[in-house]
Amino acid sequence: MIKPEEGNKRVYFDHAATTAIHPEVMAVLVDALENNYGNPSSFYKEGNIAGRAMEQARTRIAETLGVKAEEIYFTSGGTESDNWAIKGAARMHNKKGKHLITSSIEHHAVLHSMEALEKEGYEVTYLEVDADGLVDPEDLRAAIRPDTILVSIMYANNEIGTIQPIEELAKICQEHKILFHSDAVQALGAVPLRPSDLGVDLMSFSGHKLYGPKGIGILYKRRGTRIAPLVDGGAQERKQRGGTENVPAIMAFAKAIELAYSDLEEEGERQIKLRDRLIREIPKIVSHAKLNGHPTRRLPNNVNFSFEFIEGESILLLLDAFGYACSSGSACTSASLDPSHVLLAIGLPHEVAHGSLRISLGRENTDADVDRFLEDLPKVIQRLRDMSPLYDDYINDKIEALIPQEGGNRLVREGGYGL
Ligand code: PLP
């Protein structure tokens, strides 16, 4: 029986879900919560101080991202930015047409916004992706109709890390004078991204994926892009988004973006080394393991594998007992037992999609974390396969494997296997 290693520190491998606040970001946040509590809309000293701090943060973010300050709108997070971009664009331009295009692997903030619009009478085309999770620009071209008003394709996928050819997709939309939105929540702080170089009209960002606070986001809206407001209320954010601005979180978000961009390439290369070690080594030490997502066009921090014959949730639980925080590709966020729509969209059979694991690296992860994980993972997988009736059928030659064996050991039942 394997025993979880005792006394080992926790290893956090779920940075795509969220990140811990960077100490320097925390210092800005705490100071602002204490000292910068004024309402930026108030006409007295405290309000002016808060308003100035917020506009300075907006300017600093704009400078870092290479855009104009007036193109930055603060929201409550990535989900609101996606909802606003999609519903706002659709409702502003529905006189021209009611057709929208997206991909089948978007985050639910996009997919469910699209579904909500379908209920309002809009028509949505969901582009398929290839086995690596890439959208083919020619598919986009072919899907465009005279009544198409918006295309929304994510920059990088949150589950499998695949990075889309955004510039090419945006160019096609420009040629057809169609608005282009991209959810870049996973990409900000991970890759050197500048919205104005990409040719996008709308782009969504979130604070908590890059060591900033939760509950703060940005919608980048290129100058001249018109969309309807989503949150009705006061005159904040140039009358486009009602609600008293979260000034401390905005200031902290600015700091988080500056910190991320201060060593973006170095840190990216460091994480790519860790990522590629995991991608190289895991199939050597675990049998029937398959990498999901594009082998190279992927986020520096994303590793996603399917392990046949076992369930993602049980892998997570046992890894948790061993000290690791990871995520399952079959995440049942909706409390249903359906595997991830992303893994199904790249063509994985249900059985394979169910046994998936996402490891998302971050700034605090080291070579030592990867060493330890590579030692523990085969024990965890073997322990679960030992209990798996499917694996039993496989070793008794009753079923064929869907993922080839390649590396790792085929479990031998007789004589014990020491776990
Ligand atoms: N879009 C993507 C690609 C994401 O990964 C996430 C968060 O998981 C979101 C949108 C939602 O962002 P938030 O948690 O800030 O609402």
CSV table of C-alpha atoms and ligand atoms in Angstrom, one decimal:
chain,number,residue,atom,x,y,z
A,1,MET,CA,0.0,0.0,0.0
A,2,ILE,CA,1.4,3.4,-0.9
A,3,LYS,CA,1.5,6.0,1.8
A,4,PRO,CA,1.4,9.7,1.0
A,5,GLU,CA,4.8,11.1,1.7
A,6,GLU,CA,4.7,12.8,5.1
A,7,GLY,CA,6.3,16.1,5.9
A,8,ASN,CA,6.7,17.1,2.3
A,9,LYS,CA,5.7,20.6,1.3
A,10,ARG,CA,2.7,21.2,-0.9
A,11,VAL,CA,3.4,21.7,-4.5
A,12,TYR,CA,0.9,24.0,-6.2
A,13,PHE,CA,0.5,22.9,-9.9
A,14,ASP,CA,-2.8,24.6,-10.7
A,15,HIS,CA,-1.8,28.1,-11.8
A,16,ALA,CA,-4.3,28.0,-14.6
A,17,ALA,CA,-7.1,27.9,-12.0
A,18,THR,CA,-5.7,30.7,-10.0
A,19,THR,CA,-2.5,32.1,-8.5
A,20,ALA,CA,-1.4,33.3,-5.1
A,21,ILE,CA,-1.0,37.0,-4.9
A,22,HIS,CA,2.6,38.2,-5.4
A,23,PRO,CA,4.0,39.8,-2.2
A,24,GLU,CA,4.6,43.1,-4.0
A,25,VAL,CA,1.1,43.1,-5.3
A,26,MET,CA,-0.2,42.2,-1.9
A,27,ALA,CA,1.7,45.3,-0.4
A,28,VAL,CA,0.0,47.6,-3.0
A,29,LEU,CA,-3.4,46.0,-2.3
A,30,VAL,CA,-3.2,46.2,1.5
A,31,ASP,CA,-1.9,49.8,1.4
A,32,ALA,CA,-4.7,50.8,-0.9
A,33,LEU,CA,-7.4,49.1,1.1
A,34,GLU,CA,-6.2,51.0,4.2
A,35,ASN,CA,-5.3,54.3,2.7
A,36,ASN,CA,-7.1,54.7,-0.6
A,37,TYR,CA,-10.7,54.0,0.3
A,38,GLY,CA,-12.2,57.0,-1.4
A,39,ASN,CA,-14.8,56.7,-4.1
A,40,PRO,CA,-13.3,58.0,-7.4
A,41,SER,CA,-16.6,59.7,-8.3
A,42,SER,CA,-16.6,61.9,-5.1
A,43,PHE,CA,-15.6,65.5,-5.4
A,44,TYR,CA,-13.4,65.9,-2.4
A,45,LYS,CA,-9.8,65.0,-1.5
A,46,GLU,CA,-10.3,61.3,-0.7
A,47,GLY,CA,-12.2,60.8,-4.0
A,48,ASN,CA,-9.7,62.7,-6.0
A,49,ILE,CA,-6.8,60.7,-4.6
A,50,ALA,CA,-8.6,57.4,-5.4
A,51,GLY,CA,-9.5,58.7,-8.9
A,52,ARG,CA,-6.0,59.7,-9.6
A,53,ALA,CA,-4.6,56.4,-8.4
A,54,MET,CA,-7.0,54.6,-10.6
A,55,GLU,CA,-6.2,56.6,-13.7
A,56,GLN,CA,-2.5,56.2,-13.0
A,57,ALA,CA,-3.0,52.4,-12.9
A,58,ARG,CA,-5.0,52.5,-16.1
A,59,THR,CA,-2.2,54.5,-17.8
A,60,ARG,CA,0.5,52.2,-16.5
A,61,ILE,CA,-1.4,49.1,-17.7
A,62,ALA,CA,-1.9,50.7,-21.1
A,63,GLU,CA,1.8,51.5,-21.4
A,64,THR,CA,2.8,48.0,-20.5
A,65,LEU,CA,0.3,46.5,-23.0
A,66,GLY,CA,1.2,49.1,-25.7
A,67,VAL,CA,-2.4,50.4,-26.0
A,68,LYS,CA,-4.2,53.7,-25.1
A,69,ALA,CA,-5.5,54.3,-21.6
A,70,GLU,CA,-9.0,55.0,-22.9
A,71,GLU,CA,-9.0,51.5,-24.5
A,72,ILE,CA,-8.9,49.9,-21.0
A,73,TYR,CA,-12.1,49.2,-19.1
A,74,PHE,CA,-12.1,47.7,-15.7
A,75,THR,CA,-14.6,44.8,-15.0
A,76,SER,CA,-15.1,42.3,-12.2
A,77,GLY,CA,-13.0,39.6,-14.0
A,78,GLY,CA,-12.6,37.5,-17.1
A,79,THR,CA,-16.1,36.2,-17.0
A,80,GLU,CA,-17.7,39.7,-17.1
A,81,SER,CA,-15.2,40.8,-19.8
A,82,ASP,CA,-16.2,37.9,-22.0
A,83,ASN,CA,-19.9,38.4,-21.3
A,84,TRP,CA,-19.7,42.1,-22.0
A,85,ALA,CA,-17.6,41.8,-25.3
A,86,ILE,CA,-19.9,39.2,-26.7
A,87,LYS,CA,-23.4,40.3,-25.6
A,88,GLY,CA,-22.4,44.0,-26.0
A,89,ALA,CA,-21.2,43.5,-29.5
A,90,ALA,CA,-24.2,41.4,-30.5
A,91,ARG,CA,-26.7,43.8,-29.1
A,92,MET,CA,-25.0,46.9,-30.6
A,93,HIS,CA,-24.7,45.4,-34.1
A,94,ASN,CA,-27.8,43.2,-34.5
A,95,LYS,CA,-29.3,45.5,-37.2
A,96,LYS,CA,-26.4,44.4,-39.4
A,97,GLY,CA,-27.0,40.7,-38.7
A,98,LYS,CA,-27.4,38.1,-35.9
A,99,HIS,CA,-24.7,35.6,-36.8
A,100,LEU,CA,-21.8,34.9,-34.4
A,101,ILE,CA,-18.8,32.6,-34.7
A,102,THR,CA,-16.7,31.0,-32.0
A,103,SER,CA,-14.8,27.8,-31.4
A,104,SER,CA,-15.9,24.6,-29.7
A,105,ILE,CA,-13.2,24.8,-27.1
A,106,GLU,CA,-13.9,28.2,-25.6
A,107,HIS,CA,-14.2,28.8,-21.8
A,108,HIS,CA,-17.7,28.6,-20.5
A,109,ALA,CA,-17.8,32.3,-20.0
A,110,VAL,CA,-17.8,32.6,-23.8
A,111,LEU,CA,-19.8,29.4,-24.7
A,112,HIS,CA,-22.6,30.2,-22.2
A,113,SER,CA,-22.7,33.8,-23.4
A,114,MET,CA,-23.2,32.5,-26.9
A,115,GLU,CA,-25.9,30.1,-25.7
A,116,ALA,CA,-27.7,33.0,-24.0
A,117,LEU,CA,-27.7,34.9,-27.2
A,118,GLU,CA,-29.0,31.9,-29.1
A,119,LYS,CA,-32.0,32.0,-26.8
A,120,GLU,CA,-32.5,35.7,-27.9
A,121,GLY,CA,-32.6,34.7,-31.6
A,122,TYR,CA,-28.9,34.9,-32.6
A,123,GLU,CA,-27.3,32.1,-34.6
A,124,VAL,CA,-23.9,30.8,-33.6
A,125,THR,CA,-21.4,28.7,-35.6
A,126,TYR,CA,-19.0,26.7,-33.4
A,127,LEU,CA,-15.8,26.0,-35.3
A,128,GLU,CA,-14.2,22.6,-34.8
A,129,VAL,CA,-10.6,22.3,-33.9
A,130,ASP,CA,-7.9,19.8,-35.0
A,131,ALA,CA,-6.4,17.1,-32.8
A,132,ASP,CA,-4.0,19.6,-31.2
A,133,GLY,CA,-6.8,22.1,-30.5
A,134,LEU,CA,-6.1,24.5,-33.3
A,135,VAL,CA,-8.7,26.5,-35.2
A,136,ASP,CA,-8.0,26.5,-39.0
A,137,PRO,CA,-8.2,30.1,-40.3
A,138,GLU,CA,-9.7,28.7,-43.5
A,139,ASP,CA,-12.6,27.3,-41.5
A,140,LEU,CA,-13.2,30.7,-40.1
A,141,ARG,CA,-13.1,32.2,-43.6
A,142,ALA,CA,-15.6,29.6,-44.8
A,143,ALA,CA,-18.0,30.2,-41.9
A,144,ILE,CA,-18.3,34.0,-42.4
A,145,ARG,CA,-21.7,35.1,-43.8
A,146,PRO,CA,-23.0,38.5,-44.8
A,147,ASP,CA,-24.9,38.6,-41.5
A,148,THR,CA,-21.8,37.7,-39.3
A,149,ILE,CA,-21.2,40.5,-36.7
A,150,LEU,CA,-18.7,39.0,-34.2
A,151,VAL,CA,-16.0,36.3,-34.0
A,152,SER,CA,-14.7,35.2,-30.6
A,153,ILE,CA,-11.7,32.9,-30.5
A,154,MET,CA,-9.6,32.5,-27.3
A,155,TYR,CA,-5.9,33.3,-27.4
A,156,ALA,CA,-4.8,30.2,-25.4
A,157,ASN,CA,-6.9,27.3,-24.1
A,158,ASN,CA,-7.2,27.0,-20.3
A,159,GLU,CA,-7.2,23.2,-20.4
A,160,ILE,CA,-4.7,22.1,-23.1
A,161,GLY,CA,-2.7,25.3,-23.5
A,162,THR,CA,-2.9,25.5,-27.3
A,163,ILE,CA,-2.2,29.0,-28.6
A,164,GLN,CA,-4.4,30.0,-31.6
A,165,PRO,CA,-3.1,31.9,-34.7
A,166,ILE,CA,-4.8,35.1,-33.4
A,167,GLU,CA,-3.2,37.5,-35.8
A,168,GLU,CA,-4.3,35.5,-38.8
A,169,LEU,CA,-7.8,35.1,-37.5
A,170,ALA,CA,-8.1,38.8,-36.6
A,171,LYS,CA,-6.9,39.7,-40.1
A,172,ILE,CA,-9.7,37.7,-41.7
A,173,CYS,CA,-12.2,39.5,-39.6
A,174,GLN,CA,-10.7,42.9,-40.5
A,175,GLU,CA,-11.0,42.0,-44.2
A,176,HIS,CA,-14.6,41.3,-43.7
A,177,LYS,CA,-15.2,44.3,-41.3
A,178,ILE,CA,-16.4,41.9,-38.5
A,179,LEU,CA,-15.6,42.5,-34.9
A,180,PHE,CA,-13.0,40.2,-33.4
A,181,HIS,CA,-12.9,39.3,-29.7
A,182,SER,CA,-10.3,37.1,-28.0
A,183,ASP,CA,-10.4,35.7,-24.5
A,184,ALA,CA,-6.7,36.2,-23.4
A,185,VAL,CA,-7.3,35.4,-19.7
A,186,GLN,CA,-4.8,32.5,-19.7
A,187,ALA,CA,-2.3,34.4,-22.0
A,188,LEU,CA,-1.8,37.6,-20.1
A,189,GLY,CA,1.5,37.4,-18.1
A,190,ALA,CA,2.4,34.1,-19.8
A,191,VAL,CA,3.3,35.3,-23.3
A,192,PRO,CA,4.4,38.7,-24.6
A,193,LEU,CA,1.1,39.9,-25.8
A,194,ARG,CA,0.2,43.3,-27.2
A,195,PRO,CA,-3.4,43.7,-28.3
A,196,SER,CA,-2.7,46.4,-30.8
A,197,ASP,CA,-0.2,44.3,-32.6
A,198,LEU,CA,-2.7,41.4,-32.9
A,199,GLY,CA,-5.4,43.4,-34.7
A,200,VAL,CA,-8.1,42.5,-32.2
A,201,ASP,CA,-11.1,44.8,-31.4
A,202,LEU,CA,-11.9,43.3,-28.0
A,203,MET,CA,-9.8,41.3,-25.6
A,204,SER,CA,-10.5,39.9,-22.1
A,205,PHE,CA,-8.1,39.7,-19.1
A,206,SER,CA,-8.3,38.7,-15.5
A,207,GLY,CA,-6.2,39.7,-12.5
A,208,HIS,CA,-6.1,36.4,-10.6
A,209,LYS,CA,-4.3,34.4,-13.2
A,210,LEU,CA,-1.1,36.5,-13.0
A,211,TYR,CA,-0.6,36.8,-9.2
A,212,GLY,CA,-3.1,39.6,-8.8
A,213,PRO,CA,-6.4,39.7,-6.9
A,214,LYS,CA,-9.6,37.9,-7.8
A,215,GLY,CA,-12.6,39.9,-8.9
A,216,ILE,CA,-10.8,42.3,-11.2
A,217,GLY,CA,-10.6,42.1,-14.9
A,218,ILE,CA,-10.1,44.2,-18.0
A,219,LEU,CA,-11.9,44.5,-21.3
A,220,TYR,CA,-9.6,46.0,-23.9
A,221,LYS,CA,-11.8,47.8,-26.4
A,222,ARG,CA,-10.0,49.2,-29.4
A,223,ARG,CA,-10.7,52.9,-30.1
A,224,GLY,CA,-13.8,53.3,-32.2
A,225,THR,CA,-15.2,49.8,-31.3
A,226,ARG,CA,-18.8,50.2,-30.3
A,227,ILE,CA,-20.5,47.7,-28.0
A,228,ALA,CA,-23.6,48.1,-25.7
A,229,PRO,CA,-23.0,48.3,-22.0
A,230,LEU,CA,-23.6,45.1,-20.0
A,231,VAL,CA,-23.8,46.5,-16.4
A,232,ASP,CA,-26.2,49.4,-16.2
A,233,GLY,CA,-25.7,51.9,-13.4
A,234,GLY,CA,-23.7,55.0,-12.7
A,235,ALA,CA,-21.5,56.9,-15.1
A,236,GLN,CA,-18.3,55.0,-14.3
A,237,GLU,CA,-15.9,53.8,-16.9
A,238,ARG,CA,-16.9,56.5,-19.3
A,239,LYS,CA,-20.6,55.5,-18.9
A,240,GLN,CA,-19.9,52.1,-20.3
A,241,ARG,CA,-19.8,50.0,-17.1
A,242,GLY,CA,-21.7,51.0,-14.0
A,243,GLY,CA,-20.5,50.3,-10.4
A,244,THR,CA,-18.1,51.9,-8.0
A,245,GLU,CA,-14.6,51.0,-9.2
A,246,ASN,CA,-12.6,48.5,-7.1
A,247,VAL,CA,-9.6,50.9,-6.8
A,248,PRO,CA,-7.3,48.8,-4.6
A,249,ALA,CA,-7.8,45.8,-6.9
A,250,ILE,CA,-7.2,48.0,-10.0
A,251,MET,CA,-3.9,49.3,-8.4
A,252,ALA,CA,-2.9,45.8,-7.5
A,253,PHE,CA,-3.7,44.5,-11.0
A,254,ALA,CA,-1.5,47.2,-12.5
A,255,LYS,CA,1.4,46.1,-10.3
A,256,ALA,CA,0.8,42.4,-11.2
A,257,ILE,CA,0.9,43.2,-14.9
A,258,GLU,CA,4.1,45.3,-14.5
A,259,LEU,CA,5.8,42.5,-12.6
A,260,ALA,CA,4.7,39.9,-15.1
A,261,TYR,CA,6.1,42.0,-18.0
A,262,SER,CA,9.3,42.8,-16.2
A,263,ASP,CA,10.8,39.3,-16.8
A,264,LEU,CA,8.1,37.8,-19.1
A,265,GLU,CA,10.5,36.1,-21.5
A,266,GLU,CA,13.0,34.8,-18.9
A,267,GLU,CA,10.3,33.4,-16.8
A,268,GLY,CA,8.5,31.9,-19.8
A,269,GLU,CA,11.7,30.1,-20.9
A,270,ARG,CA,12.2,28.8,-17.3
A,271,GLN,CA,8.7,27.4,-17.3
A,272,ILE,CA,9.0,26.0,-20.8
A,273,LYS,CA,12.0,24.0,-19.5
A,274,LEU,CA,10.0,22.5,-16.7
A,275,ARG,CA,7.0,22.0,-18.9
A,276,ASP,CA,9.0,20.2,-21.6
A,277,ARG,CA,10.7,18.0,-19.0
A,278,LEU,CA,7.3,16.8,-17.8
A,279,ILE,CA,6.1,16.3,-21.4
A,280,ARG,CA,9.2,14.3,-22.3
A,281,GLU,CA,9.5,12.3,-19.1
A,282,ILE,CA,5.9,11.4,-18.2
A,283,PRO,CA,5.3,9.1,-21.3
A,284,LYS,CA,8.6,7.3,-20.4
A,285,ILE,CA,7.6,6.4,-16.9
A,286,VAL,CA,3.9,5.9,-17.2
A,287,SER,CA,2.4,3.6,-19.8
A,288,HIS,CA,-0.6,4.5,-21.9
A,289,ALA,CA,-0.1,8.2,-21.4
A,290,LYS,CA,-1.0,10.7,-24.1
A,291,LEU,CA,-0.2,14.4,-24.3
A,292,ASN,CA,-3.2,16.7,-25.0
A,293,GLY,CA,-2.8,20.0,-26.8
A,294,HIS,CA,-0.2,21.2,-29.3
A,295,PRO,CA,3.3,20.0,-28.6
A,296,THR,CA,4.9,23.4,-29.1
A,297,ARG,CA,2.3,26.1,-29.7
A,298,ARG,CA,1.2,25.9,-26.1
A,299,LEU,CA,1.3,28.1,-23.0
A,300,PRO,CA,4.7,27.9,-21.2
A,301,ASN,CA,3.0,26.6,-18.0
A,302,ASN,CA,0.6,24.0,-19.4
A,303,VAL,CA,1.0,20.2,-19.3
A,304,ASN,CA,-2.1,18.0,-20.0
A,305,PHE,CA,-2.0,14.2,-20.1
A,306,SER,CA,-4.6,11.5,-20.5
A,307,PHE,CA,-3.9,8.3,-18.6
A,308,GLU,CA,-5.9,5.3,-19.8
A,309,PHE,CA,-8.0,3.0,-17.6
A,310,ILE,CA,-8.5,5.5,-14.7
A,311,GLU,CA,-10.5,8.6,-13.7
A,312,GLY,CA,-9.1,12.1,-13.6
A,313,GLU,CA,-10.9,12.8,-10.2
A,314,SER,CA,-9.2,9.9,-8.5
A,315,ILE,CA,-5.8,10.9,-9.9
A,316,LEU,CA,-6.4,14.4,-8.4
A,317,LEU,CA,-7.4,13.0,-5.0
A,318,LEU,CA,-4.5,10.7,-4.7
A,319,LEU,CA,-2.1,13.4,-5.9
A,320,ASP,CA,-3.6,15.8,-3.4
A,321,ALA,CA,-2.8,13.2,-0.7
A,322,PHE,CA,0.8,13.2,-2.0
A,323,GLY,CA,0.9,17.0,-1.7
A,324,TYR,CA,0.1,18.2,-5.2
A,325,ALA,CA,-2.6,20.5,-6.3
A,326,CYS,CA,-3.5,19.8,-10.0
A,327,SER,CA,-6.6,19.8,-12.0
A,328,SER,CA,-8.5,17.2,-13.8
A,329,GLY,CA,-9.2,17.4,-17.5
A,330,SER,CA,-12.6,15.9,-16.9
A,331,ALA,CA,-13.5,18.6,-14.4
A,332,CYS,CA,-17.1,18.2,-13.6
A,333,THR,CA,-17.7,21.9,-12.9
A,334,SER,CA,-21.3,21.5,-13.8
A,335,ALA,CA,-21.6,18.6,-11.4
A,336,SER,CA,-22.4,16.4,-14.4
A,337,LEU,CA,-20.2,13.4,-15.2
A,338,ASP,CA,-19.5,14.5,-18.7
A,339,PRO,CA,-15.8,14.8,-19.6
A,340,SER,CA,-14.4,18.2,-20.6
A,341,HIS,CA,-15.9,19.6,-23.9
A,342,VAL,CA,-12.3,20.6,-24.9
A,343,LEU,CA,-10.9,17.1,-24.6
A,344,LEU,CA,-13.9,15.7,-26.6
A,345,ALA,CA,-13.5,18.4,-29.2
A,346,ILE,CA,-9.9,17.4,-29.9
A,347,GLY,CA,-11.2,13.9,-30.6
A,348,LEU,CA,-10.5,12.0,-27.4
A,349,PRO,CA,-12.9,9.1,-26.7
A,350,HIS,CA,-14.9,9.5,-23.5
A,351,GLU,CA,-12.8,6.8,-21.6
A,352,VAL,CA,-9.6,8.6,-22.4
A,353,ALA,CA,-10.9,12.1,-21.8
A,354,HIS,CA,-12.1,10.9,-18.3
A,355,GLY,CA,-8.6,10.0,-17.2
A,356,SER,CA,-7.0,13.4,-17.8
A,357,LEU,CA,-4.8,15.6,-15.7
A,358,ARG,CA,-3.7,19.2,-16.1
A,359,ILE,CA,-0.5,20.4,-14.5
A,360,SER,CA,-0.1,24.2,-14.7
A,361,LEU,CA,3.2,25.6,-13.6
A,362,GLY,CA,3.9,28.9,-12.0
A,363,ARG,CA,6.6,31.2,-10.7
A,364,GLU,CA,7.3,29.4,-7.5
A,365,ASN,CA,7.7,25.9,-9.1
A,366,THR,CA,11.2,24.5,-9.3
A,367,ASP,CA,13.2,21.6,-10.8
A,368,ALA,CA,12.9,20.0,-7.4
A,369,ASP,CA,9.1,20.1,-7.6
A,370,VAL,CA,9.2,18.4,-11.0
A,371,ASP,CA,11.8,15.8,-9.8
A,372,ARG,CA,9.5,14.9,-6.9
A,373,PHE,CA,6.4,14.8,-9.1
A,374,LEU,CA,8.1,12.5,-11.6
A,375,GLU,CA,8.8,10.1,-8.7
A,376,ASP,CA,5.3,10.2,-7.3
A,377,LEU,CA,3.2,10.2,-10.4
A,378,PRO,CA,3.9,6.6,-11.5
A,379,LYS,CA,3.1,5.3,-8.0
A,380,VAL,CA,-0.2,7.2,-8.1
A,381,ILE,CA,-1.2,6.0,-11.6
A,382,GLN,CA,-0.2,2.4,-10.8
A,383,ARG,CA,-2.1,2.3,-7.6
A,384,LEU,CA,-5.2,3.5,-9.3
A,385,ARG,CA,-4.8,1.1,-12.2
A,386,ASP,CA,-4.4,-1.7,-9.7
A,387,MET,CA,-7.9,-0.9,-8.6
A,388,SER,CA,-9.3,-0.4,-12.1
A,389,PRO,CA,-11.6,-3.1,-13.5
A,390,LEU,CA,-10.8,-1.7,-17.0
A,391,TYR,CA,-7.1,-2.2,-16.4
A,392,ASP,CA,-7.8,-5.7,-15.2
A,393,ASP,CA,-9.6,-6.4,-18.5
A,394,TYR,CA,-6.6,-5.0,-20.4
A,395,ILE,CA,-4.0,-7.1,-18.7
A,396,ASN,CA,-6.1,-10.2,-19.1
A,397,ASP,CA,-6.3,-9.4,-22.8
A,398,LYS,CA,-10.0,-8.9,-22.7
A,399,ILE,CA,-9.8,-5.3,-24.2
A,400,GLU,CA,-7.4,-3.4,-26.3
A,401,ALA,CA,-5.7,-0.2,-25.1
A,402,LEU,CA,-6.8,3.0,-26.8
A,403,ILE,CA,-3.5,4.7,-26.0
A,404,PRO,CA,-0.3,2.8,-27.0
A,405,GLN,CA,1.9,1.5,-24.1
A,406,GLU,CA,5.2,3.3,-25.1
A,407,GLY,CA,6.9,3.7,-21.8
A,408,GLY,CA,6.2,2.6,-18.2
A,409,ASN,CA,5.6,-0.9,-16.9
A,410,ARG,CA,2.7,-3.1,-17.7
A,411,LEU,CA,1.4,-4.0,-14.2
A,412,VAL,CA,2.2,-7.6,-13.2
A,413,ARG,CA,-0.4,-8.9,-10.8
A,414,GLU,CA,1.4,-12.0,-9.5
A,415,GLY,CA,4.3,-11.6,-7.1
A,416,GLY,CA,3.3,-8.2,-5.8
A,417,TYR,CA,4.4,-4.9,-7.1
A,418,GLY,CA,5.5,-3.3,-3.9
A,419,LEU,CA,3.1,-0.5,-3.7
B,1,PLP,N1,-11.5,32.7,-19.7
B,1,PLP,C1,-10.6,31.7,-19.5
B,1,PLP,C2,-9.8,31.2,-20.6
B,1,PLP,C3,-10.3,31.3,-18.2
B,1,PLP,O1,-9.3,30.4,-18.0
B,1,PLP,C4,-11.0,31.9,-17.1
B,1,PLP,C5,-10.8,31.4,-15.7
B,1,PLP,O2,-10.7,30.2,-15.4
B,1,PLP,C6,-12.0,32.8,-17.4
B,1,PLP,C7,-12.2,33.2,-18.7
B,1,PLP,C8,-12.8,33.5,-16.3
B,1,PLP,O3,-12.1,34.4,-15.6
B,1,PLP,P1,-12.5,34.9,-14.1
B,1,PLP,O4,-12.2,33.8,-13.2
B,1,PLP,O5,-11.7,36.1,-13.8
B,1,PLP,O6,-14.0,35.2,-14.2
